[in-house]
Amino acid sequence: MALPGSLNRYLLLMAQEHLEFRLPEIKSLLSLFGGQFTNSQETYGKSPFWILSIPSEDIARNLMKRTVCAKSIFELWGHGKSPEELYTSLKNYPVEKMVPFLHSESTYKIKIHTFNKTLTQEEKVKRIDALEFLPFEGKVNLKKPQHVFSVLEDYGLDPNCIPERPHNIYFGRWIADGQRELIESYSVKKRHFIGNTSMDAGLSFIMANHAKVKENDVVFDPFVGTGGLLIASAHFGAYVCGTDIDYNTVHGLGKASRKNQKWRGPDENIRANLRQYGLEKFYLDVLVSDASKPSWRKGTYFDAIITDPPYGIRESTRRSGSQKQIPKGIEKCPESHVPVSLSYHLSDMFFDLLNFAAETLELGGRLVYWLPVYTPEYTEEMVPWHPCLKLISNCEQKLSSHTARRLITMEKVKDFENRDQYSHLLSDHFLPYQGHNSFREKYFSGVTKRIAKEEKSSQD
Ligand SMILES: C[S@@+](CC[C@H](N)C(=O)[O-])C[C@H]1O[C@@H](n2cnc3c(N)ncnc32)[C@H](O)[C@@H]1O
């Protein structure tokens, strides 16, 4: 049992995917459950092994009920750079902390986990036998043990240079696994209603975690599409709603995105998606609405806004307009009541989004969104800024050799005042992203392909 105020050491085994997203996920979840991520905590960048100091096993368990970036957590009993160092460290671990799990009435199993190396069964048995000095008094039970212990060996990150001996060895008591299986069970491939830009299940859960979504929150997606982001939030117990400019998407009509299917079926919509996962009770509503002209009364309605705005690659960035706003030379529609779609500059869209979040989020609520960038021109100054929102994290996901999208997480730290609406115009951050508006043209221009070709031929 940890003394009040004291910290126990835990070993997190991280998944080797979406590396940049891992630290903000773990930090966000720790802050949600009352744990803290301090500088003294050791993180190993790209390594799958992280040591965390947190006050209680409850926090560790809560963390694992949410994370999709971590595979498992262990109470760390010993750690060393060689077997000898590990054994010395284990001998120094207080016996009174071990005894509750090793006494004669208990059953247990020891597992060997290696990273970047495969061991033979014989080598594994040797490692287990070497732990004889630990005061195990219970019985081994391989099928249904009460307690599982693991030796974890780290052979570094380079598969072309695997060392003879591990860089680090850990021994710990397994506590819980993370939620990696959600990636499969919520896979878009098996989803009822999908579109060309439906968000990948793993990333949707990461976004909900960066947003610190919790039970009974209200979560909003202004560019809702097929509602992929709402599903992840609803899974964590939040009530969800969204808007989209596209009537067919909101009503589940029009052309299907699946091969071998021409039109969407009768019940292909966001509500049915939530029903598929037993989450229908969390559905508030989805509306046809233009995010550039929000139709909300003043107020703070949302605990989180989680969204993937259009980049104009597979769907257009549009906003509704009047006939008058159509530039001269373009033929106007004779029925003036028909809404007209105008192009919507990316920079305007992001500043509208930040303003909307600043106005409608609860204090402490988070905005999580994707910002597309042309990597050769990207600088941190391009990330849109708002006086009411503090930047929490900014992680890159590569799309091609020269394009990427960045997952931006911001937290509302100040109440919105009318004058905040235009403050982005005064900021240094407005102009750089405005210059970046040609993301779509750059994506399609063939520039990226040409550069990649040139790079390849210079390497040959
Ligand atoms: C990248 S997709 C969102 C995909 C969604 N996350 C999903 O899982 O299906 C962007 C969506 O924004 C919508 N959109 C484009 N311009 C809009 C606007 N001005 N207001 C609201 N929605 C808009 C598009 O119709 C599209 O469905």
PDB file of C-alpha atoms and ligand atoms in Angstrom, residues 197-199 221-229 243-246 249 289-292 308-310 315-319 344, ligand 1:
ATOM      1  CA  THR A 197     -13.027  10.394 -45.080  1.00  0.00           C
ATOM      2  CA  SER A 198     -14.338   8.378 -42.096  1.00  0.00           C
ATOM      3  CA  MET A 199     -11.819   8.734 -39.297  1.00  0.00           C
ATOM      4  CA  ASP A 221     -18.117  17.878 -34.075  1.00  0.00           C
ATOM      5  CA  PRO A 222     -18.865  20.808 -36.434  1.00  0.00           C
ATOM      6  CA  PHE A 223     -17.592  18.833 -39.494  1.00  0.00           C
ATOM      7  CA  VAL A 224     -19.214  15.596 -38.454  1.00  0.00           C
ATOM      8  CA  GLY A 225     -19.206  13.614 -41.744  1.00  0.00           C
ATOM      9  CA  THR A 226     -20.130  10.033 -40.910  1.00  0.00           C
ATOM     10  CA  GLY A 227     -19.636  10.692 -37.197  1.00  0.00           C
ATOM     11  CA  GLY A 228     -16.471   8.642 -36.662  1.00  0.00           C
ATOM     12  CA  LEU A 229     -15.312  11.021 -33.933  1.00  0.00           C
ATOM     13  CA  THR A 243     -23.196  19.398 -37.924  1.00  0.00           C
ATOM     14  CA  ASP A 244     -22.197  19.067 -41.560  1.00  0.00           C
ATOM     15  CA  ILE A 245     -22.837  21.228 -44.591  1.00  0.00           C
ATOM     16  CA  ASP A 246     -23.676  18.153 -46.666  1.00  0.00           C
ATOM     17  CA  THR A 249     -24.156  12.914 -45.305  1.00  0.00           C
ATOM     18  CA  SER A 289     -25.338  23.518 -40.894  1.00  0.00           C
ATOM     19  CA  ASP A 290     -22.438  25.558 -42.221  1.00  0.00           C
ATOM     20  CA  ALA A 291     -19.578  25.820 -39.708  1.00  0.00           C
ATOM     21  CA  SER A 292     -18.675  29.248 -41.079  1.00  0.00           C
ATOM     22  CA  ASP A 308     -11.525  16.786 -38.640  1.00  0.00           C
ATOM     23  CA  PRO A 309     -12.219  19.780 -40.901  1.00  0.00           C
ATOM     24  CA  PRO A 310     -12.069  19.297 -44.679  1.00  0.00           C
ATOM     25  CA  GLU A 315     -14.028  16.568 -49.920  1.00  0.00           C
ATOM     26  CA  SER A 316     -14.271  20.273 -50.612  1.00  0.00           C
ATOM     27  CA  THR A 317     -13.982  23.081 -48.095  1.00  0.00           C
ATOM     28  CA  ARG A 318     -17.296  24.772 -48.622  1.00  0.00           C
ATOM     29  CA  ARG A 319     -19.483  27.363 -47.066  1.00  0.00           C
ATOM     30  CA  TYR A 344     -13.812  28.451 -47.849  1.00  0.00           C
TER      31      TYR A 344
HETATM   32  C1  LIG B   1     -12.864  15.212 -43.199  1.00  0.00           C
HETATM   33  S1  LIG B   1     -14.576  15.160 -43.292  1.00  0.00           S
HETATM   34  C2  LIG B   1     -15.053  14.629 -41.701  1.00  0.00           C
HETATM   35  C3  LIG B   1     -15.037  13.148 -41.582  1.00  0.00           C
HETATM   36  C4  LIG B   1     -15.567  12.647 -40.265  1.00  0.00           C
HETATM   37  N1  LIG B   1     -14.633  12.889 -39.176  1.00  0.00           N
HETATM   38  C5  LIG B   1     -15.927  11.159 -40.339  1.00  0.00           C
HETATM   39  O1  LIG B   1     -15.430  10.367 -39.518  1.00  0.00           O
HETATM   40  O2  LIG B   1     -16.676  10.788 -41.250  1.00  0.00           O
HETATM   41  C6  LIG B   1     -15.056  16.848 -43.336  1.00  0.00           C
HETATM   42  C7  LIG B   1     -16.543  17.092 -43.435  1.00  0.00           C
HETATM   43  O3  LIG B   1     -16.728  18.515 -43.386  1.00  0.00           O
HETATM   44  C8  LIG B   1     -17.872  18.824 -44.155  1.00  0.00           C
HETATM   45  N2  LIG B   1     -17.832  20.268 -44.474  1.00  0.00           N
HETATM   46  C9  LIG B   1     -17.149  20.909 -45.450  1.00  0.00           C
HETATM   47  N3  LIG B   1     -17.344  22.261 -45.363  1.00  0.00           N
HETATM   48  C10 LIG B   1     -18.168  22.449 -44.290  1.00  0.00           C
HETATM   49  C11 LIG B   1     -18.733  23.614 -43.676  1.00  0.00           C
HETATM   50  N4  LIG B   1     -18.509  24.831 -44.147  1.00  0.00           N
HETATM   51  N5  LIG B   1     -19.521  23.431 -42.584  1.00  0.00           N
HETATM   52  C12 LIG B   1     -19.769  22.184 -42.085  1.00  0.00           C
HETATM   53  N6  LIG B   1     -19.292  21.055 -42.640  1.00  0.00           N
HETATM   54  C13 LIG B   1     -18.484  21.185 -43.720  1.00  0.00           C
HETATM   55  C14 LIG B   1     -17.787  17.886 -45.357  1.00  0.00           C
HETATM   56  O4  LIG B   1     -19.083  17.697 -45.907  1.00  0.00           O
HETATM   57  C15 LIG B   1     -17.218  16.598 -44.701  1.00  0.00           C
HETATM   58  O5  LIG B   1     -18.251  15.718 -44.353  1.00  0.00           O
END
